[in-house]
Amino acid sequence: MPGSVIQRRGLMLVLSSPSGAGKSTIARALLEREDELYLSISLTTRPPRPGEEEGRDYFFVTEDEYQKKVNDNELLEHARVFNNYYGTPRTLVERHLTAGEDVLFDIDWQGTQQLRESARDDVISIFILPPSYEELEKRLTGRGQDSEDVVSKRMAKASDEMSHWPEYDYVIVNDEIEESIQNVQAILKAERLRKMRRLGLGDFVKSIRRKG
Ligand code: 5GP
């Protein structure tokens, strides 16, 4: 067995940030560049924004449907964010992890706390910060998909969200998007190499010591 194919255990890569810090751009690039990384598609009770697709961006559900999934323990984590409910469906995530594939989560600090409580060793969390308040404001207004009222509420929320940075394993200041993407890739690469995730390491070492 060559060392390059040692079986490993999948990890949960969590990205959190205040809205507008560039998290979705980073997530999209990662999914394009990394073969063994899959996005966890959340469900939400908020209505779709223009251009969003069912099953690609979110599963859009009613509050009753959401509540039923909570009651049936079908969600790995769930939280109220702004005035809507969000949650991570359990089944697909568990399937990927068991197959030794990594799962990317775009969730808030509440969801990250819950994942950490239920699967501490498997969770790698990264908080993305905008380079400045002014830049955050510019990005939030520039997106042009939400009303002014929604934007100003999000700006107020951003400061609350950002207070949670110390709970994360890594913090990236998203000054330059390409550098931020490469930094997340570097984190992923190093975390994949941790010995506790490389299930086949013991057997591999045995095999190369055989004749020693
Ligand atoms: P948006 O409505 O702008 O897509 O997302 C709002 C916030 O909800 C973002 O910070 C996003 O990371 C968070 N979010 C999206 N899906 C989930 C989820 O399944 N669980 C939790 N806890 N937060 C989520």
mmCIF file of C-alpha atoms and ligand atoms in Angstrom:
data_model
loop_
_atom_site.group_PDB
_atom_site.id
_atom_site.type_symbol
_atom_site.label_atom_id
_atom_site.label_comp_id
_atom_site.label_asym_id
_atom_site.label_seq_id
_atom_site.Cartn_x
_atom_site.Cartn_y
_atom_site.Cartn_z
ATOM 1 C CA MET A 1 0.000 0.000 0.000
ATOM 2 C CA PRO A 2 1.621 3.319 -1.025
ATOM 3 C CA GLY A 3 1.655 6.033 1.672
ATOM 4 C CA SER A 4 -0.387 8.393 -0.511
ATOM 5 C CA VAL A 5 -3.560 6.276 -0.235
ATOM 6 C CA ILE A 6 -3.774 5.852 3.532
ATOM 7 C CA GLN A 7 -7.439 5.819 4.454
ATOM 8 C CA ARG A 8 -8.578 8.891 6.385
ATOM 9 C CA ARG A 9 -11.554 10.142 8.308
ATOM 10 C CA GLY A 10 -13.503 13.078 6.840
ATOM 11 C CA LEU A 11 -13.522 16.427 8.621
ATOM 12 C CA MET A 12 -16.087 19.161 9.051
ATOM 13 C CA LEU A 13 -14.785 22.512 7.817
ATOM 14 C CA VAL A 14 -16.883 25.356 9.174
ATOM 15 C CA LEU A 15 -16.777 28.881 7.750
ATOM 16 C CA SER A 16 -18.499 31.647 9.682
ATOM 17 C CA SER A 17 -18.465 35.408 9.244
ATOM 18 C CA PRO A 18 -20.709 38.393 9.426
ATOM 19 C CA SER A 19 -22.745 38.687 6.261
ATOM 20 C CA GLY A 20 -20.695 40.484 3.585
ATOM 21 C CA ALA A 21 -17.200 39.425 4.660
ATOM 22 C CA GLY A 22 -16.709 37.326 1.524
ATOM 23 C CA LYS A 23 -17.488 33.907 2.954
ATOM 24 C CA SER A 24 -19.655 32.702 0.046
ATOM 25 C CA THR A 25 -16.979 33.625 -2.513
ATOM 26 C CA ILE A 26 -14.381 31.697 -0.536
ATOM 27 C CA ALA A 27 -16.720 28.718 -0.138
ATOM 28 C CA ARG A 28 -17.500 28.613 -3.864
ATOM 29 C CA ALA A 29 -13.810 28.694 -4.833
ATOM 30 C CA LEU A 30 -12.953 25.952 -2.339
ATOM 31 C CA LEU A 31 -15.631 23.662 -3.716
ATOM 32 C CA GLU A 32 -14.281 24.177 -7.240
ATOM 33 C CA ARG A 33 -10.671 23.551 -6.255
ATOM 34 C CA GLU A 34 -10.947 20.738 -3.711
ATOM 35 C CA ASP A 35 -11.919 17.268 -4.942
ATOM 36 C CA GLU A 36 -12.907 15.646 -1.691
ATOM 37 C CA LEU A 37 -14.946 18.536 -0.299
ATOM 38 C CA TYR A 38 -18.746 18.696 -0.351
ATOM 39 C CA LEU A 39 -21.064 21.501 0.693
ATOM 40 C CA SER A 40 -23.625 20.881 3.387
ATOM 41 C CA ILE A 41 -26.855 22.368 2.031
ATOM 42 C CA SER A 42 -28.835 23.866 4.886
ATOM 43 C CA LEU A 43 -32.543 24.258 5.141
ATOM 44 C CA THR A 44 -34.084 27.597 5.935
ATOM 45 C CA THR A 45 -37.456 29.161 6.523
ATOM 46 C CA ARG A 46 -36.429 32.389 4.781
ATOM 47 C CA PRO A 47 -37.730 32.959 1.249
ATOM 48 C CA PRO A 48 -35.316 32.455 -1.670
ATOM 49 C CA ARG A 49 -33.424 35.540 -2.895
ATOM 50 C CA PRO A 50 -33.382 36.246 -6.624
ATOM 51 C CA GLY A 51 -31.102 33.714 -8.321
ATOM 52 C CA GLU A 52 -31.146 31.228 -5.436
ATOM 53 C CA GLU A 53 -32.105 27.670 -6.279
ATOM 54 C CA GLU A 54 -33.829 25.006 -4.224
ATOM 55 C CA GLY A 55 -31.354 22.254 -3.339
ATOM 56 C CA ARG A 56 -28.313 24.218 -4.566
ATOM 57 C CA ASP A 57 -28.309 27.195 -2.183
ATOM 58 C CA TYR A 58 -30.763 25.976 0.436
ATOM 59 C CA PHE A 59 -33.735 23.705 0.932
ATOM 60 C CA PHE A 60 -36.535 26.207 1.453
ATOM 61 C CA VAL A 61 -39.059 24.969 4.013
ATOM 62 C CA THR A 62 -42.029 26.219 6.018
ATOM 63 C CA GLU A 63 -41.764 26.722 9.782
ATOM 64 C CA ASP A 64 -43.892 23.579 10.298
ATOM 65 C CA GLU A 65 -41.573 21.500 8.131
ATOM 66 C CA TYR A 66 -38.547 22.919 9.965
ATOM 67 C CA GLN A 67 -40.096 22.184 13.366
ATOM 68 C CA LYS A 68 -40.878 18.605 12.367
ATOM 69 C CA LYS A 69 -37.239 18.011 11.366
ATOM 70 C CA VAL A 70 -36.071 19.432 14.694
ATOM 71 C CA ASN A 71 -38.492 17.171 16.583
ATOM 72 C CA ASP A 72 -37.472 14.103 14.557
ATOM 73 C CA ASN A 73 -33.782 14.800 15.303
ATOM 74 C CA GLU A 74 -33.013 15.073 11.597
ATOM 75 C CA LEU A 75 -30.782 18.132 12.024
ATOM 76 C CA LEU A 76 -27.138 18.084 13.122
ATOM 77 C CA GLU A 77 -27.529 21.637 14.387
ATOM 78 C CA HIS A 78 -30.137 24.342 14.063
ATOM 79 C CA ALA A 79 -30.511 27.984 15.017
ATOM 80 C CA ARG A 80 -32.516 31.111 14.603
ATOM 81 C CA VAL A 81 -30.509 33.718 12.667
ATOM 82 C CA PHE A 82 -32.079 37.171 12.256
ATOM 83 C CA ASN A 83 -35.769 36.326 11.990
ATOM 84 C CA ASN A 84 -35.430 33.003 10.229
ATOM 85 C CA TYR A 85 -34.618 29.428 11.147
ATOM 86 C CA TYR A 86 -31.734 27.467 9.675
ATOM 87 C CA GLY A 87 -30.546 23.905 10.100
ATOM 88 C CA THR A 88 -28.132 21.281 8.781
ATOM 89 C CA PRO A 89 -29.674 18.009 7.574
ATOM 90 C CA ARG A 90 -27.847 15.129 9.235
ATOM 91 C CA THR A 91 -27.948 12.223 6.747
ATOM 92 C CA LEU A 92 -25.831 13.499 3.860
ATOM 93 C CA VAL A 93 -23.142 14.924 6.125
ATOM 94 C CA GLU A 94 -22.731 11.625 7.933
ATOM 95 C CA ARG A 95 -22.550 9.733 4.655
ATOM 96 C CA HIS A 96 -19.694 11.913 3.371
ATOM 97 C CA LEU A 97 -17.725 11.749 6.621
ATOM 98 C CA THR A 98 -17.965 7.972 6.755
ATOM 99 C CA ALA A 99 -16.699 7.795 3.169
ATOM 100 C CA GLY A 100 -13.595 9.790 4.206
ATOM 101 C CA GLU A 101 -14.794 12.944 2.455
ATOM 102 C CA ASP A 102 -14.798 16.431 3.968
ATOM 103 C CA VAL A 103 -17.871 18.593 4.393
ATOM 104 C CA LEU A 104 -17.957 22.387 4.181
ATOM 105 C CA PHE A 105 -20.443 24.294 6.355
ATOM 106 C CA ASP A 106 -21.521 27.893 5.907
ATOM 107 C CA ILE A 107 -23.207 28.359 9.290
ATOM 108 C CA ASP A 108 -23.266 30.912 12.084
ATOM 109 C CA TRP A 109 -21.568 30.823 15.514
ATOM 110 C CA GLN A 110 -24.550 29.140 17.182
ATOM 111 C CA GLY A 111 -24.439 26.223 14.759
ATOM 112 C CA THR A 112 -20.650 26.011 15.091
ATOM 113 C CA GLN A 113 -20.973 25.709 18.880
ATOM 114 C CA GLN A 114 -23.463 22.865 18.485
ATOM 115 C CA LEU A 115 -21.262 20.987 15.993
ATOM 116 C CA ARG A 116 -18.293 21.400 18.300
ATOM 117 C CA GLU A 117 -20.286 19.944 21.181
ATOM 118 C CA SER A 118 -21.423 16.912 19.198
ATOM 119 C CA ALA A 119 -18.262 16.214 17.168
ATOM 120 C CA ARG A 120 -15.358 18.172 18.645
ATOM 121 C CA ASP A 121 -12.493 16.235 17.009
ATOM 122 C CA ASP A 122 -14.038 16.387 13.557
ATOM 123 C CA VAL A 123 -14.730 20.138 13.482
ATOM 124 C CA ILE A 124 -12.270 22.693 12.084
ATOM 125 C CA SER A 125 -13.687 26.180 12.382
ATOM 126 C CA ILE A 126 -12.590 29.311 10.545
ATOM 127 C CA PHE A 127 -13.914 32.812 11.145
ATOM 128 C CA ILE A 128 -13.674 35.241 8.218
ATOM 129 C CA LEU A 129 -13.354 38.930 9.076
ATOM 130 C CA PRO A 130 -13.771 41.854 6.683
ATOM 131 C CA PRO A 131 -10.716 44.140 6.400
ATOM 132 C CA SER A 132 -12.568 47.137 7.885
ATOM 133 C CA TYR A 133 -15.988 48.366 8.954
ATOM 134 C CA GLU A 134 -16.168 50.616 5.873
ATOM 135 C CA GLU A 135 -15.403 47.742 3.537
ATOM 136 C CA LEU A 136 -18.044 45.558 5.214
ATOM 137 C CA GLU A 137 -20.611 48.303 4.779
ATOM 138 C CA LYS A 138 -19.656 48.744 1.140
ATOM 139 C CA ARG A 139 -19.943 45.014 0.434
ATOM 140 C CA LEU A 140 -23.304 44.702 2.157
ATOM 141 C CA THR A 141 -24.815 47.625 0.301
ATOM 142 C CA GLY A 142 -23.173 46.632 -2.975
ATOM 143 C CA ARG A 143 -24.803 43.242 -3.093
ATOM 144 C CA GLY A 144 -28.088 44.989 -3.815
ATOM 145 C CA GLN A 145 -30.280 41.988 -3.070
ATOM 146 C CA ASP A 146 -31.822 43.150 0.184
ATOM 147 C CA SER A 147 -33.790 46.241 1.186
ATOM 148 C CA GLU A 148 -32.098 49.125 3.026
ATOM 149 C CA ASP A 149 -33.819 48.091 6.205
ATOM 150 C CA VAL A 150 -32.402 44.576 5.983
ATOM 151 C CA VAL A 151 -28.921 45.923 5.228
ATOM 152 C CA SER A 152 -28.872 48.246 8.232
ATOM 153 C CA LYS A 153 -30.106 45.455 10.512
ATOM 154 C CA ARG A 154 -27.293 43.258 9.212
ATOM 155 C CA MET A 155 -24.698 45.957 9.849
ATOM 156 C CA ALA A 156 -25.907 46.131 13.440
ATOM 157 C CA LYS A 157 -25.751 42.345 13.681
ATOM 158 C CA ALA A 158 -22.266 42.175 12.182
ATOM 159 C CA SER A 159 -20.681 43.625 15.281
ATOM 160 C CA ASP A 160 -22.440 41.009 17.462
ATOM 161 C CA GLU A 161 -21.403 38.192 15.121
ATOM 162 C CA MET A 162 -17.796 39.312 15.129
ATOM 163 C CA SER A 163 -17.595 39.136 18.907
ATOM 164 C CA HIS A 164 -17.500 35.340 18.513
ATOM 165 C CA TRP A 165 -14.149 35.175 16.715
ATOM 166 C CA PRO A 166 -12.241 33.817 19.761
ATOM 167 C CA GLU A 167 -14.337 30.624 19.681
ATOM 168 C CA TYR A 168 -12.875 29.631 16.300
ATOM 169 C CA ASP A 169 -9.734 27.624 15.520
ATOM 170 C CA TYR A 170 -8.560 30.014 12.796
ATOM 171 C CA VAL A 171 -9.301 33.628 11.859
ATOM 172 C CA ILE A 172 -8.757 35.005 8.367
ATOM 173 C CA VAL A 173 -8.929 38.719 7.565
ATOM 174 C CA ASN A 174 -10.298 38.778 4.037
ATOM 175 C CA ASP A 175 -8.223 41.609 2.582
ATOM 176 C CA GLU A 176 -7.426 39.925 -0.683
ATOM 177 C CA ILE A 177 -9.755 37.168 -1.838
ATOM 178 C CA GLU A 178 -7.207 34.919 -3.589
ATOM 179 C CA GLU A 179 -4.929 34.961 -0.550
ATOM 180 C CA SER A 180 -7.858 34.133 1.731
ATOM 181 C CA ILE A 181 -8.861 31.164 -0.441
ATOM 182 C CA GLN A 182 -5.292 29.866 -0.419
ATOM 183 C CA ASN A 183 -5.105 30.286 3.355
ATOM 184 C CA VAL A 184 -8.225 28.160 3.822
ATOM 185 C CA GLN A 185 -6.766 25.556 1.448
ATOM 186 C CA ALA A 186 -3.576 25.497 3.513
ATOM 187 C CA ILE A 187 -5.588 24.922 6.696
ATOM 188 C CA LEU A 188 -7.534 22.122 5.034
ATOM 189 C CA LYS A 189 -4.371 20.470 3.763
ATOM 190 C CA ALA A 190 -2.685 20.527 7.153
ATOM 191 C CA GLU A 191 -5.777 19.335 9.028
ATOM 192 C CA ARG A 192 -6.189 16.414 6.601
ATOM 193 C CA LEU A 193 -2.673 15.300 7.506
ATOM 194 C CA ARG A 194 -3.305 15.100 11.260
ATOM 195 C CA LYS A 195 -2.427 11.620 12.455
ATOM 196 C CA MET A 196 -5.744 11.124 14.286
ATOM 197 C CA ARG A 197 -7.604 11.479 10.966
ATOM 198 C CA ARG A 198 -5.394 9.007 9.114
ATOM 199 C CA LEU A 199 -7.043 5.780 10.059
ATOM 200 C CA GLY A 200 -4.735 3.572 8.016
ATOM 201 C CA LEU A 201 -1.518 5.009 9.431
ATOM 202 C CA GLY A 202 -0.888 2.214 11.961
ATOM 203 C CA ASP A 203 -1.134 -0.509 9.309
ATOM 204 C CA PHE A 204 0.959 1.510 6.898
ATOM 205 C CA VAL A 205 3.776 1.934 9.394
ATOM 206 C CA LYS A 206 3.599 -1.778 10.190
ATOM 207 C CA SER A 207 3.931 -2.550 6.488
ATOM 208 C CA ILE A 208 7.060 -0.446 6.058
ATOM 209 C CA ARG A 209 8.664 -1.817 9.240
ATOM 210 C CA ARG A 210 7.993 -5.421 8.228
ATOM 211 C CA LYS A 211 11.496 -6.224 7.106
ATOM 212 C CA GLY A 212 13.212 -3.903 9.562
HETATM 213 P P1 5GP B 1 -28.334 34.010 4.595
HETATM 214 O O1 5GP B 1 -29.792 34.118 4.934
HETATM 215 O O2 5GP B 1 -27.701 35.339 4.310
HETATM 216 O O3 5GP B 1 -28.088 32.985 3.510
HETATM 217 O O4 5GP B 1 -27.597 33.438 5.891
HETATM 218 C C1 5GP B 1 -27.645 34.135 7.099
HETATM 219 C C2 5GP B 1 -26.736 33.478 8.114
HETATM 220 O O5 5GP B 1 -27.236 32.178 8.448
HETATM 221 C C3 5GP B 1 -25.298 33.267 7.614
HETATM 222 O O6 5GP B 1 -24.413 33.712 8.640
HETATM 223 C C4 5GP B 1 -25.190 31.783 7.442
HETATM 224 O O7 5GP B 1 -23.866 31.326 7.708
HETATM 225 C C5 5GP B 1 -26.165 31.276 8.498
HETATM 226 N N1 5GP B 1 -26.624 29.909 8.178
HETATM 227 C C6 5GP B 1 -26.931 29.394 6.960
HETATM 228 N N2 5GP B 1 -27.310 28.116 7.073
HETATM 229 C C7 5GP B 1 -27.216 27.788 8.377
HETATM 230 C C8 5GP B 1 -27.455 26.589 9.130
HETATM 231 O O8 5GP B 1 -27.819 25.535 8.606
HETATM 232 N N3 5GP B 1 -27.256 26.673 10.475
HETATM 233 C C9 5GP B 1 -26.836 27.803 11.098
HETATM 234 N N4 5GP B 1 -26.646 27.738 12.417
HETATM 235 N N5 5GP B 1 -26.608 28.935 10.437
HETATM 236 C C10 5GP B 1 -26.792 28.941 9.096
#
